[in-house]
Short mmCIF file of C-alpha atoms in Angstrom, two decimals:
data_model
loop_
_atom_site.label_atom_id
_atom_site.label_comp_id
_atom_site.label_asym_id
_atom_site.label_seq_id
_atom_site.Cartn_x
_atom_site.Cartn_y
_atom_site.Cartn_z
CA MET Q 190 15.31 2.71 0.25
CA THR Q 191 12.42 0.28 0.02
CA ARG Q 192 12.40 -0.24 -3.54
CA ILE Q 193 15.47 -2.83 -3.64
CA PRO Q 194 14.30 -5.18 -1.05
CA GLY Q 195 10.81 -4.91 -2.62
CA VAL Q 196 12.21 -5.90 -5.99
CA ALA Q 197 14.26 -8.59 -4.15
CA ARG Q 198 11.04 -9.99 -2.42
CA MET Q 199 9.21 -9.66 -5.99
CA LEU Q 200 11.95 -11.93 -7.65
CA THR Q 201 12.17 -14.42 -5.28
CA VAL Q 202 8.32 -14.87 -4.46
CA THR Q 203 7.86 -14.87 -8.27
CA TRP Q 204 10.66 -17.51 -8.71
CA TRP Q 205 9.26 -19.86 -5.89
CA LEU Q 206 5.80 -19.37 -7.18
CA GLN Q 207 6.57 -20.26 -10.81
CA LEU Q 208 9.15 -22.98 -9.72
CA LYS Q 209 6.10 -24.62 -7.85
CA MET Q 210 3.64 -24.31 -10.61
CA LEU Q 211 6.25 -25.79 -13.00
CA SER Q 212 7.09 -28.70 -10.69
CA ALA Q 213 3.37 -29.58 -10.38
CA SER Q 214 3.06 -29.85 -14.41
CA ALA Q 215 3.69 -33.25 -15.96
CA PHE Q 216 5.39 -32.04 -18.84
CA ASN Q 217 7.54 -29.48 -17.28
CA GLY Q 218 8.19 -31.12 -14.02
CA ILE Q 219 8.78 -34.78 -15.04
CA LEU Q 220 9.26 -34.82 -18.70
CA GLN Q 221 12.10 -31.90 -18.71
CA PHE Q 222 13.44 -34.19 -15.52
CA VAL Q 223 13.40 -37.48 -17.75
CA TRP Q 224 13.86 -36.45 -21.40
CA PRO Q 225 17.23 -35.22 -21.33
CA LEU Q 226 18.11 -38.73 -19.90
CA PHE Q 227 17.37 -40.40 -22.90
CA PHE Q 228 19.79 -38.44 -25.01
CA ALA Q 229 22.28 -38.61 -22.27
CA THR Q 230 22.18 -42.34 -22.24
CA THR Q 231 22.36 -42.56 -26.15
CA ALA Q 232 25.45 -40.30 -25.83
CA PHE Q 233 26.86 -42.39 -23.17
CA LEU Q 234 26.12 -45.61 -25.19
CA VAL Q 235 27.96 -43.90 -28.41
CA TYR Q 236 30.72 -42.73 -26.43
CA ARG Q 237 31.18 -46.01 -24.43
CA GLN Q 238 32.32 -47.65 -27.82
CA ASN Q 239 35.26 -45.73 -28.45
CA GLY Q 240 36.66 -47.03 -25.24
CA ASP Q 241 38.38 -43.84 -23.87
CA PRO Q 242 36.94 -42.98 -20.32
CA ALA Q 243 37.75 -39.57 -20.73
CA ALA Q 244 35.36 -39.08 -23.61
CA LEU Q 245 32.69 -40.53 -21.40
CA VAL Q 246 33.64 -38.11 -18.65
CA TYR Q 247 33.29 -35.30 -21.38
CA ALA Q 248 29.79 -36.65 -22.24
CA GLY Q 249 28.72 -37.04 -18.53
CA LEU Q 250 29.40 -33.55 -17.83
CA GLY Q 251 27.90 -32.26 -21.16
CA SER Q 252 24.85 -34.32 -20.67
CA ALA Q 253 24.20 -32.76 -17.42
CA VAL Q 254 24.49 -29.08 -18.51
CA MET Q 255 22.22 -30.01 -21.50
CA GLY Q 256 19.32 -30.27 -19.16
CA LEU Q 257 19.34 -26.37 -18.80
CA TRP Q 258 18.85 -25.71 -22.15
CA SER Q 259 16.00 -28.50 -22.71
CA ALA Q 260 14.25 -26.68 -19.70
CA ILE Q 261 14.52 -23.41 -21.28
CA ALA Q 262 13.85 -23.84 -24.92
CA THR Q 263 10.39 -25.22 -25.09
CA THR Q 264 8.94 -23.70 -21.95
CA ALA Q 265 10.50 -20.15 -22.08
CA SER Q 266 9.33 -19.99 -25.83
CA GLY Q 267 5.55 -20.29 -24.74
CA ALA Q 268 5.63 -18.44 -21.52
CA LEU Q 269 4.09 -15.29 -22.36
CA GLN Q 270 1.70 -17.37 -24.69
CA ARG Q 271 0.93 -19.53 -21.39
CA GLU Q 272 0.04 -16.38 -19.49
CA ARG Q 273 -2.30 -15.23 -22.21
CA TRP Q 274 -4.17 -18.46 -22.00
CA HIS Q 275 -4.37 -18.12 -18.09
CA GLY Q 276 -5.77 -15.01 -18.57
CA THR Q 277 -2.91 -13.28 -16.18
CA LEU Q 278 -1.06 -11.38 -19.28
CA GLU Q 279 -2.87 -8.13 -18.70
CA LEU Q 280 -2.59 -8.42 -14.89
CA LEU Q 281 1.09 -8.61 -15.41
CA VAL Q 282 1.50 -5.65 -17.74
CA ALA Q 283 -0.79 -3.35 -15.60
CA ALA Q 284 1.18 -4.33 -12.55
CA PRO Q 285 3.49 -1.25 -11.36
CA THR Q 286 6.25 -3.68 -11.60
CA PRO Q 287 8.54 -3.09 -14.84
CA PHE Q 288 7.26 -6.16 -16.96
CA ALA Q 289 10.83 -7.12 -17.65
CA LEU Q 290 11.37 -7.60 -14.16
CA VAL Q 291 8.54 -10.03 -13.72
CA LEU Q 292 9.62 -12.12 -16.68
CA VAL Q 293 13.26 -12.77 -15.30
CA PRO Q 294 11.86 -14.93 -12.08
CA ILE Q 295 9.75 -16.85 -14.47
CA THR Q 296 12.66 -17.77 -16.94
CA VAL Q 297 14.97 -18.48 -13.81
CA ALA Q 298 12.30 -20.89 -12.51
CA MET Q 299 12.42 -22.61 -15.81
CA THR Q 300 16.36 -23.09 -15.62
CA THR Q 301 15.90 -24.26 -11.94
CA ILE Q 302 13.98 -27.17 -13.40
CA GLY Q 303 16.93 -27.62 -15.28
CA VAL Q 304 19.12 -28.15 -12.52
CA TYR Q 305 17.07 -31.13 -11.35
CA SER Q 306 17.86 -32.56 -14.57
CA MET Q 307 21.52 -31.83 -14.27
CA GLY Q 308 21.59 -33.66 -10.82
CA ALA Q 309 19.53 -36.38 -12.44
CA THR Q 310 21.84 -37.10 -15.18
CA LEU Q 311 25.18 -36.65 -13.03
CA LEU Q 312 23.63 -39.44 -10.80
CA TRP Q 313 22.19 -41.54 -13.71
CA GLY Q 314 25.86 -41.53 -15.36
CA TRP Q 315 27.53 -42.57 -12.18
CA LEU Q 316 25.04 -45.47 -11.48
CA LEU Q 317 24.65 -46.91 -14.90
CA PHE Q 318 27.93 -46.11 -16.59
CA GLY Q 319 30.20 -45.69 -13.68
CA ILE Q 320 30.93 -42.07 -14.95
CA VAL Q 321 32.34 -39.94 -12.25
CA VAL Q 322 33.01 -36.39 -13.16
CA PRO Q 323 36.23 -35.28 -11.36
CA VAL Q 324 35.71 -31.73 -10.04
CA ALA Q 325 39.20 -30.46 -9.41
CA SER Q 326 37.84 -26.68 -8.00
CA PRO Q 327 34.48 -27.34 -6.52
CA VAL Q 328 33.61 -23.62 -5.70
CA LEU Q 329 34.61 -22.32 -9.24
CA PHE Q 330 32.66 -25.43 -10.53
CA VAL Q 331 29.40 -24.45 -8.61
CA LEU Q 332 30.16 -20.82 -9.53
CA SER Q 333 30.14 -21.96 -13.15
CA LEU Q 334 26.85 -23.49 -12.85
CA VAL Q 335 25.34 -20.75 -10.91
CA VAL Q 336 26.52 -18.43 -13.82
CA SER Q 337 25.41 -20.81 -16.60
CA VAL Q 338 21.95 -20.99 -14.94
CA LEU Q 339 21.48 -17.31 -14.96
CA ALA Q 340 22.91 -16.73 -18.39
CA VAL Q 341 20.36 -19.49 -19.96
CA ALA Q 342 17.58 -17.90 -17.96
CA MET Q 343 18.45 -14.51 -19.72
CA PHE Q 344 18.63 -16.30 -23.06
CA GLY Q 345 15.26 -17.75 -22.14
CA PHE Q 346 14.09 -14.00 -21.17
CA LEU Q 347 15.07 -12.87 -24.66
CA LEU Q 348 13.47 -15.88 -26.09
CA SER Q 349 10.11 -15.28 -24.55
CA VAL Q 350 9.73 -11.67 -25.73
CA SER Q 351 10.97 -12.22 -29.06
CA VAL Q 352 8.20 -14.81 -30.33
CA ILE Q 353 5.43 -13.12 -28.48
CA ARG Q 354 3.71 -12.60 -31.92
CA TYR Q 355 4.02 -16.34 -32.96
CA ARG Q 356 1.07 -17.92 -31.76
CA THR Q 357 2.67 -21.49 -31.61
CA ALA Q 358 5.84 -20.43 -30.18
CA TRP Q 359 6.43 -23.68 -28.25
CA ALA Q 360 6.80 -25.37 -31.56
CA LEU Q 361 9.84 -22.92 -32.28
CA GLY Q 362 11.15 -23.93 -28.88
CA ASN Q 363 10.78 -27.40 -29.73
CA MET Q 364 12.85 -26.91 -32.91
CA LEU Q 365 15.59 -24.97 -31.07
CA GLU Q 366 16.37 -27.84 -28.41
CA TYR Q 367 18.74 -29.73 -30.82
CA PRO Q 368 20.63 -26.96 -32.43
CA GLY Q 369 21.02 -25.60 -28.98
CA TRP Q 370 22.56 -29.00 -27.95
CA LEU Q 371 24.72 -29.01 -30.83
CA LEU Q 372 25.80 -25.73 -31.01
CA CYS Q 373 26.73 -24.97 -27.27
CA GLY Q 374 29.39 -27.59 -27.06
CA PHE Q 375 27.19 -30.08 -24.54
CA LEU Q 376 28.10 -33.42 -26.36
CA VAL Q 377 30.18 -32.31 -29.22
CA PRO Q 378 33.39 -29.81 -29.20
CA VAL Q 379 32.29 -26.64 -31.00
CA THR Q 380 35.83 -26.91 -32.89
CA LEU Q 381 34.39 -29.74 -35.08
CA PHE Q 382 31.89 -27.28 -36.88
CA PRO Q 383 32.73 -25.04 -39.83
CA THR Q 384 34.24 -21.59 -38.89
CA TRP Q 385 30.86 -19.79 -39.27
CA VAL Q 386 29.01 -22.10 -37.27
CA THR Q 387 31.50 -21.80 -34.25
CA TRP Q 388 30.70 -17.85 -34.32
CA ILE Q 389 27.30 -18.74 -33.79
CA SER Q 390 28.23 -21.13 -30.69
CA TRP Q 391 30.42 -18.32 -29.29
CA ALA Q 392 27.46 -15.90 -29.45
CA LEU Q 393 25.53 -18.23 -26.90
CA PRO Q 394 25.97 -17.89 -23.36
CA PRO Q 395 25.88 -21.64 -22.56
CA THR Q 396 28.65 -22.18 -24.82
CA TRP Q 397 30.94 -20.12 -22.25
CA GLY Q 398 28.99 -21.71 -19.25
CA MET Q 399 29.61 -25.12 -20.59
CA GLU Q 400 33.21 -24.12 -21.25
CA ALA Q 401 33.81 -22.78 -17.64
CA ALA Q 402 32.41 -25.75 -16.09
CA ARG Q 403 34.53 -28.16 -17.78
CA GLN Q 404 37.47 -25.94 -17.24
CA SER Q 405 36.82 -25.57 -13.46
CA SER Q 406 36.12 -29.45 -13.51
CA ALA Q 407 39.94 -29.87 -15.02
CA GLY Q 408 41.40 -27.37 -12.34
CA GLU Q 409 41.99 -24.76 -15.15
CA SER Q 410 41.11 -21.43 -14.79
CA PRO Q 411 37.46 -20.57 -15.90
CA TRP Q 412 37.36 -16.89 -15.49
CA LEU Q 413 37.72 -15.69 -19.06
CA ALA Q 414 34.82 -18.05 -20.09
CA LEU Q 415 32.84 -17.19 -17.06
CA ALA Q 416 33.35 -13.45 -17.79
CA LEU Q 417 32.02 -13.84 -21.65
CA CYS Q 418 29.26 -15.72 -20.04
CA VAL Q 419 28.29 -13.05 -17.88
CA VAL Q 420 28.54 -10.20 -20.34
CA LEU Q 421 26.64 -12.27 -23.01
CA GLY Q 422 23.93 -12.94 -20.47
CA LEU Q 423 23.76 -9.36 -19.74
CA ALA Q 424 23.73 -8.38 -23.37
CA TYR Q 425 20.57 -10.87 -24.03
CA ALA Q 426 18.79 -9.38 -21.03
CA SER Q 427 19.25 -5.79 -22.08
CA VAL Q 428 18.12 -6.47 -25.70
CA ALA Q 429 15.13 -8.44 -24.11
CA THR Q 430 14.36 -5.50 -21.74
CA LEU Q 431 14.20 -3.32 -24.60
CA LEU Q 432 12.35 -5.60 -26.66
CA SER Q 433 9.66 -6.39 -24.17
CA GLY Q 434 9.17 -2.51 -23.73
CA ALA Q 435 8.83 -2.27 -27.78
CA VAL Q 436 6.41 -5.42 -27.81
CA LEU Q 437 4.14 -3.95 -24.89
CA ARG Q 438 3.98 -0.64 -26.77
CA SER Q 439 3.04 -2.23 -30.01
CA ALA Q 440 0.59 -4.69 -28.47
CA ARG Q 441 -1.32 -1.71 -26.70
CA ARG Q 442 -1.30 0.49 -29.52
CA HIS Q 443 -2.95 -2.29 -31.76
CA ALA Q 444 -4.96 -3.84 -28.85
CA THR Q 445 -3.63 -7.20 -29.30
CA LEU Q 446 -2.34 -8.12 -25.98
CA ALA Q 447 -4.73 -11.00 -24.91
CA LEU Q 448 -5.19 -12.07 -28.63
CA THR Q 449 -4.50 -16.02 -28.73
CA MET X 1263 -19.28 -49.07 -48.72
CA THR X 1264 -20.18 -47.21 -45.60
CA SER X 1265 -17.29 -48.87 -43.91
CA LEU X 1266 -15.09 -47.62 -46.86
CA ARG X 1267 -16.55 -44.20 -46.54
CA ILE X 1268 -15.80 -44.45 -42.69
CA PHE X 1269 -12.28 -45.50 -43.30
CA PHE X 1270 -10.88 -43.06 -46.17
CA ILE X 1271 -13.20 -39.81 -45.72
CA GLY X 1272 -13.95 -40.26 -42.02
CA GLY X 1273 -10.16 -40.82 -41.26
CA LEU X 1274 -9.14 -38.11 -43.22
CA ILE X 1275 -11.26 -35.53 -41.59
CA SER X 1276 -10.41 -36.70 -38.33
CA PHE X 1277 -7.03 -36.41 -38.95
CA ARG X 1278 -7.11 -32.79 -40.58
CA ALA X 1279 -9.48 -31.71 -37.41
CA LEU X 1280 -7.45 -33.20 -34.56
CA PHE X 1281 -3.93 -33.10 -35.54
CA ASN X 1282 -3.34 -29.45 -35.16
CA TRP X 1283 0.40 -29.77 -36.05
CA LEU X 1284 -0.93 -29.56 -39.70
CA SER X 1285 -0.59 -25.70 -39.40
CA PRO X 1286 2.65 -24.99 -41.10
CA TRP X 1287 3.70 -22.67 -38.05
CA ILE X 1288 3.96 -25.98 -36.15
CA TYR X 1289 4.38 -28.74 -39.01
CA VAL X 1290 7.49 -26.63 -40.47
CA PRO X 1291 9.62 -26.38 -37.03
CA SER X 1292 8.33 -29.69 -35.46
CA LEU X 1293 8.27 -32.14 -38.36
CA LEU X 1294 10.44 -30.82 -40.91
CA ILE X 1295 13.50 -28.99 -39.34
CA ALA X 1296 13.62 -30.37 -35.85
CA PRO X 1297 14.48 -33.83 -37.39
CA VAL X 1298 17.04 -32.58 -39.63
CA PHE X 1299 19.02 -31.13 -36.54
CA GLN X 1300 18.40 -34.53 -34.87
CA VAL X 1301 20.37 -36.13 -37.68
CA LEU X 1302 23.19 -33.55 -37.37
CA LEU X 1303 23.37 -33.76 -33.57
CA PHE X 1304 24.03 -37.47 -33.72
CA ALA X 1305 26.06 -37.37 -36.76
CA TYR X 1306 28.54 -34.79 -35.06
CA LEU X 1307 28.33 -36.98 -31.83
CA GLY X 1308 29.47 -39.79 -33.95
CA ARG X 1309 32.25 -37.61 -35.43
CA SER X 1310 33.31 -36.73 -31.92
CA ALA X 1311 33.38 -40.13 -30.54
CA GLY X 1312 34.89 -41.53 -33.86
CA VAL X 1313 31.91 -44.10 -33.78
CA GLY X 1314 29.72 -44.93 -36.75
CA SER X 1315 29.48 -43.25 -40.17
CA ASP X 1316 27.11 -40.08 -41.24
CA ALA X 1317 25.27 -42.52 -43.27
CA PHE X 1318 24.59 -44.53 -40.21
CA TYR X 1319 23.22 -41.82 -38.13
CA LEU X 1320 21.08 -40.28 -40.83
CA VAL X 1321 19.44 -43.50 -41.72
CA GLY X 1322 19.05 -44.18 -38.05
CA ASN X 1323 17.47 -40.79 -37.06
CA ALA X 1324 15.49 -40.40 -40.48
CA VAL X 1325 13.78 -43.40 -39.64
CA GLN X 1326 13.16 -42.92 -35.86
CA TYR X 1327 11.92 -39.64 -36.20
CA ALA X 1328 8.70 -41.10 -37.85
CA ALA X 1329 7.66 -41.78 -34.01
CA ILE X 1330 6.76 -38.40 -33.44
CA PRO X 1331 4.28 -37.80 -36.17
CA CYS X 1332 3.04 -41.30 -35.94
CA VAL X 1333 2.56 -41.57 -32.12
CA PHE X 1334 1.49 -38.11 -31.61
CA ALA X 1335 -0.79 -37.86 -34.45
CA MET X 1336 -2.29 -41.30 -33.42
CA ALA X 1337 -2.76 -40.06 -29.81
CA ASN X 1338 -4.20 -36.84 -31.04
CA THR X 1339 -6.78 -38.30 -33.88
CA ILE X 1340 -8.32 -40.60 -31.16
CA ALA X 1341 -7.63 -39.40 -27.69
CA GLY X 1342 -7.85 -35.78 -28.87
CA GLU X 1343 -11.80 -36.41 -29.07
CA ARG X 1344 -11.92 -36.65 -25.72
CA GLN X 1345 -10.20 -33.23 -25.32
CA THR X 1346 -12.39 -31.74 -27.47
CA GLN X 1347 -15.55 -33.55 -25.90
CA THR X 1348 -16.61 -35.14 -28.93
CA LEU X 1349 -15.61 -38.65 -27.89
CA GLY X 1350 -19.18 -39.47 -26.60
CA ILE X 1351 -20.80 -38.42 -29.78
CA VAL X 1352 -18.12 -40.59 -31.90
CA LEU X 1353 -19.08 -43.69 -29.99
CA ALA X 1354 -22.81 -42.91 -29.80
CA THR X 1355 -22.57 -43.68 -33.61
CA PRO X 1356 -23.42 -46.95 -35.32
CA ALA X 1357 -20.18 -46.76 -37.15
CA PRO X 1358 -18.17 -49.98 -37.14
CA ARG X 1359 -15.31 -49.52 -34.76
CA LEU X 1360 -12.47 -50.87 -37.29
CA PRO X 1361 -12.81 -48.63 -39.98
CA LEU X 1362 -13.79 -45.93 -37.52
CA PHE X 1363 -10.31 -46.10 -35.69
CA LEU X 1364 -7.84 -47.76 -38.58
CA GLY X 1365 -9.31 -45.17 -40.97
CA ARG X 1366 -7.58 -42.54 -38.75
CA SER X 1367 -4.21 -44.26 -38.92
CA LEU X 1368 -3.94 -44.14 -42.80
CA PRO X 1369 -3.07 -40.58 -43.00
CA VAL X 1370 -0.91 -40.68 -39.74
CA VAL X 1371 1.25 -43.43 -42.02
CA VAL X 1372 1.54 -41.38 -44.86
CA ASN X 1373 2.65 -38.29 -42.75
CA GLY X 1374 5.18 -40.35 -41.00
CA TRP X 1375 6.60 -41.69 -44.11
CA LEU X 1376 6.76 -37.95 -45.86
CA VAL X 1377 8.64 -36.85 -42.73
CA SER X 1378 11.13 -39.75 -42.78
CA LEU X 1379 11.67 -39.28 -46.37
CA PHE X 1380 12.02 -35.47 -46.23
CA THR X 1381 14.80 -36.15 -43.36
CA LEU X 1382 16.68 -38.69 -45.58
CA VAL X 1383 16.83 -36.40 -48.58
CA VAL X 1384 17.62 -33.26 -46.57
CA GLY X 1385 20.12 -34.97 -44.31
CA SER X 1386 21.93 -36.60 -46.93
CA LEU X 1387 22.23 -33.44 -48.82
CA ILE X 1388 23.70 -31.61 -45.67
CA LEU X 1389 26.08 -34.44 -44.77
CA GLY X 1390 27.07 -35.24 -48.05
CA VAL X 1391 25.91 -38.85 -47.88
CA THR X 1392 25.65 -40.48 -51.41
CA ILE X 1393 22.45 -42.60 -51.57
CA PRO X 1394 22.62 -44.58 -54.96
CA TRP X 1395 19.28 -43.50 -57.16
CA SER X 1396 18.37 -46.96 -57.42
CA SER X 1397 18.13 -47.22 -53.39
CA TRP X 1398 15.32 -44.60 -53.29
CA GLY X 1399 12.78 -46.90 -54.28
CA PRO X 1400 13.42 -49.66 -51.83
CA LEU X 1401 13.69 -46.97 -49.24
CA ALA X 1402 10.61 -45.61 -50.02
CA VAL X 1403 8.90 -48.95 -49.49
CA THR X 1404 10.95 -49.49 -46.23
CA LEU X 1405 10.15 -46.18 -44.67
CA ALA X 1406 6.48 -46.77 -45.30
CA VAL X 1407 6.48 -49.99 -43.75
CA GLY X 1408 8.37 -48.40 -40.77
CA ALA X 1409 5.60 -45.59 -40.69
CA ALA X 1410 2.93 -48.16 -40.76
CA SER X 1411 4.43 -50.34 -38.03
CA CYS X 1412 5.11 -47.20 -35.73
CA THR X 1413 1.35 -46.17 -36.02
CA GLY X 1414 0.68 -49.50 -34.51
CA LEU X 1415 2.28 -48.22 -31.39
CA GLY X 1416 0.40 -44.92 -32.06
CA LEU X 1417 -2.83 -46.79 -31.61
CA VAL X 1418 -1.70 -48.06 -28.35
CA ALA X 1419 -0.69 -44.72 -27.01
CA ALA X 1420 -4.13 -43.32 -28.28
CA ALA X 1421 -5.79 -46.18 -26.24
CA ILE X 1422 -3.84 -45.04 -23.21
CA GLY X 1423 -4.67 -41.51 -23.72
CA LEU X 1424 -7.99 -42.58 -23.38
CA ARG X 1425 -7.70 -42.91 -19.98
CA VAL X 1426 -4.61 -40.50 -18.97
CA ARG X 1427 -4.72 -36.74 -19.46
CA GLU X 1428 -0.86 -36.36 -20.30
CA THR X 1429 -0.56 -37.66 -24.06
CA ALA X 1430 2.43 -35.14 -24.90
CA VAL X 1431 4.55 -36.51 -22.01
CA LEU X 1432 3.53 -40.13 -23.10
CA GLY X 1433 4.30 -39.70 -26.75
CA ASN X 1434 7.61 -37.93 -25.63
CA ILE X 1435 8.65 -41.04 -23.45
CA VAL X 1436 7.51 -43.35 -26.41
CA PHE X 1437 9.93 -41.37 -28.87
CA GLY X 1438 12.57 -41.46 -25.90
CA VAL X 1439 12.29 -45.34 -25.53
CA LEU X 1440 12.60 -45.94 -29.57
CA LEU X 1441 15.37 -43.59 -29.96
CA LEU X 1442 17.41 -45.65 -27.31
CA PHE X 1443 16.12 -49.08 -28.40
CA SER X 1444 15.66 -48.94 -32.13
CA GLY X 1445 19.20 -49.17 -33.02
CA ALA X 1446 19.09 -45.58 -34.36
CA ASN X 1447 22.20 -44.48 -33.04
CA VAL X 1448 23.61 -47.27 -31.38
CA ALA X 1449 23.72 -50.56 -33.27
CA VAL X 1450 21.82 -53.18 -31.45
CA SER X 1451 24.58 -55.32 -31.31
CA ALA X 1452 26.60 -52.72 -29.21
CA LEU X 1453 23.52 -52.40 -26.80
CA PRO X 1454 23.36 -54.03 -23.63
CA PRO X 1455 22.04 -57.65 -23.87
CA TRP X 1456 18.66 -56.88 -22.22
CA MET X 1457 18.11 -53.96 -24.26
CA ALA X 1458 19.17 -55.77 -27.70
CA ALA X 1459 16.56 -58.63 -26.62
CA VAL X 1460 14.02 -55.89 -26.35
CA SER X 1461 14.74 -54.14 -29.63
CA PRO X 1462 13.24 -56.50 -32.03
CA TRP X 1463 9.64 -56.46 -30.19
CA LEU X 1464 9.63 -52.39 -30.79
CA PRO X 1465 8.69 -50.84 -34.13
CA LEU X 1466 11.40 -49.41 -36.25
CA SER X 1467 14.26 -51.57 -35.34
CA HIS X 1468 13.93 -53.67 -38.43
CA THR X 1469 13.19 -50.73 -40.65
CA ILE X 1470 16.27 -49.08 -39.44
CA ALA X 1471 18.55 -52.07 -40.19
CA ALA X 1472 16.64 -52.66 -43.42
CA ALA X 1473 17.27 -49.29 -44.42
CA ARG X 1474 20.82 -49.22 -43.70
CA GLU X 1475 21.29 -52.56 -45.84
CA ILE X 1476 19.45 -50.87 -48.63
CA VAL X 1477 21.77 -47.60 -48.55
CA ALA X 1478 24.72 -50.15 -48.50
CA GLY X 1479 23.53 -51.69 -51.62
CA ALA X 1480 21.05 -54.31 -50.94
CA SER X 1481 17.92 -54.79 -52.77
CA LEU X 1482 14.22 -55.04 -51.49
CA GLY X 1483 14.21 -58.64 -51.67
CA ASP X 1484 17.36 -58.77 -49.69
CA VAL X 1485 15.65 -57.31 -47.07
CA GLY X 1486 12.16 -58.95 -47.25
CA GLY X 1487 12.63 -60.64 -43.93
CA LEU X 1488 13.24 -57.62 -41.97
CA LEU X 1489 10.28 -55.84 -43.37
CA LEU X 1490 8.16 -58.81 -42.75
CA ARG X 1491 9.27 -58.82 -39.07
CA GLU X 1492 8.40 -54.97 -38.80
CA ALA X 1493 5.14 -55.39 -40.42
CA GLY X 1494 4.47 -58.23 -38.09
CA VAL X 1495 5.46 -56.02 -34.91
CA GLY X 1496 3.31 -53.29 -36.19
CA LEU X 1497 0.35 -55.58 -36.79
CA LEU X 1498 0.74 -56.83 -33.18
CA TYR X 1499 0.82 -53.30 -31.55
CA ALA X 1500 -2.31 -52.23 -33.92
CA ALA X 1501 -4.32 -55.19 -32.76
CA VAL X 1502 -3.40 -54.44 -29.15
CA GLY X 1503 -4.21 -51.02 -29.54
CA LEU X 1504 -7.48 -51.66 -31.13
CA VAL X 1505 -8.55 -54.22 -28.51
CA ALA X 1506 -7.51 -51.74 -25.89
CA ILE X 1507 -9.41 -48.89 -27.46
CA ARG X 1508 -12.56 -51.16 -27.22
CA LEU X 1509 -12.28 -52.21 -23.77
CA LEU X 1510 -11.37 -48.68 -22.59
CA GLU X 1511 -14.73 -47.79 -24.61
CA ALA X 1512 -16.62 -50.33 -22.51
CA SER X 1513 -15.00 -49.61 -19.26
CA SER X 1514 -15.40 -45.96 -19.81
CA ARG X 1515 -19.47 -46.55 -20.53
CA ARG X 1516 -19.54 -48.53 -17.38
CA THR X 1517 -17.64 -46.30 -15.18
CA ALA X 1518 -18.84 -42.82 -16.66
CA SER X 1519 -15.39 -41.76 -17.44
CA LEU X 1520 -15.58 -41.39 -20.88
CA GLU X 1521 -14.84 -37.68 -21.19
CA ARG X 1522 -13.70 -36.91 -17.68
CA LEU X 1523 -10.40 -34.53 -17.99
#
C-alpha cells in the first residue's frame, strides 16, 4: 500500500529537483528558452512574406511546440553521461528504485523546460508579429499539450538509454534537433514529404501531439491524434524500460558503468 | 621565422588540442549532418510558405552554418586555454601576440570553409539544385572569404570567452543572430528596416549575397565589391577581437582573474 505513494513522491521530488538544476544552468535554462526563438522568428519572417494570416498562425503554434523537441534532443541524449560526470550514476543504479523509474522524471523535467520556451514563443509571436493563436477548445488544447510533453519525455527517455555507449551523445542530440523539427510537422506539413519520410513522421509521438494541438485549436476533434500520441509514448517508454535493463546488465557485466 | 612558426605550427597544434569537436563522433553529426538538415528544414519551410527557391535556402544556410565551426572553434582555441588552466603559461611566454592568436584562426577558417562547401555539395544533390560547374571555383573563393570574415567575429567571441564562462551559450546566440540578420533565410530586403540596417555590419551577409549571385551565373569579378565589403567587416571584427584579447589579458593580470572559472 505504501509503494504507490512512495513512487509518486519519488517521481515528484526527482522532477522538481531536476527542474531546479536545469533552470539554474545557463545552457539548459537560458539557451533552451532563447534558442527556439531565433528559429521561430525566422519562420515568422518567412511565412509573413506570403501574406496569409492563417500561415502565420500555423507557424506560431508550430514554433511554440517546437521548443519541447529542442529541450529534449540535446539534454536527454547527454542525461546519463552527465550523471557519470557527476559521479552519481552508480548511486542511481544501486538505489532500490528501478532505474527506469528514476530516468522518467529527469526527462519530464527536461520537457518542462520546453514548456517555458513554448510560452515565450507564443508571447513573442503575439508581441512582435501580432500572431494570436485561436484556441477553440481550451481544455482539449491544454490536454494535447500535456500529453505532448509526456510523450516527448518518453522519447527522451528512450533516447537517453539508447545512446549510453556513445561518449559524445550530446553531439548526436544536437544532430537530432533539425530532423525532429522537420519531421514532426512543427513548421512544415508532413504531407509535403515523400511517402517514406511520412512514415517516419507518423512513428514519432510529437507529430501526433502537434496534430492534436492544431485540431483542438481549430475546434476539431483531437481524440484520435491524442490516442496515437499516448500509445506511441507508452511504446517508447516500454522499449526504453527494457533497453535500460539490458544496458545496465551489460554495464555491470563489463564493469563499464563509470567509464567516461 | 619564429613568428611564422608560431603562426602556422602553433596555430595548428592549438586547434587540434583545444577544438575537441575534431573527433569524428562529434564532427560528423555536428558539422556534416546537422547543416544538411538545416538546409532541408528551411528549404521545406520555404516550399510550405511558397517563398524563395530551394537554391535560395541552400546557399543561405550552407554559408551561414560556417558560423558554428568558426565561432565555436575560435572561442575554444583561445578561451579553451582558460578551461584547461594553460592560459597563464601561454601568456607568460615571450611569443608575439599577433601570430600567437591569429595563427589559431587559420585552421578555423579552413574548417569553416570545408563545412560550408560540404553542405553546399550534399544539399544541392539532395534538393536537386543544379549549380553550374563553372560556378564552383568562384563559390569556393566566396565561401573562403565568408569563413575568414566569420572567424573575425569568432575572435571577438574568444575575447569575451576570456571573461565569461558559458562560451557554448555565447556561440549559440551569435549563431542565432547571424541566422536572423545575415539574410540566410529571409532576403535582407524583406527584413524589417532596422534589421536590414544591421545586416551589412555582420559577417556572412555579403558572402550570402555574393554566393547567390554566383549560383545565378555571375562571375567572381561581378561580386568583387561584395567580397571586399565582407573582407572589410571580417577585418574589423578581427581587429576588435585582437584588441579585446590584449585588453582582457592586461586586465586579467591586474585583477588576478586570468584563470578564474
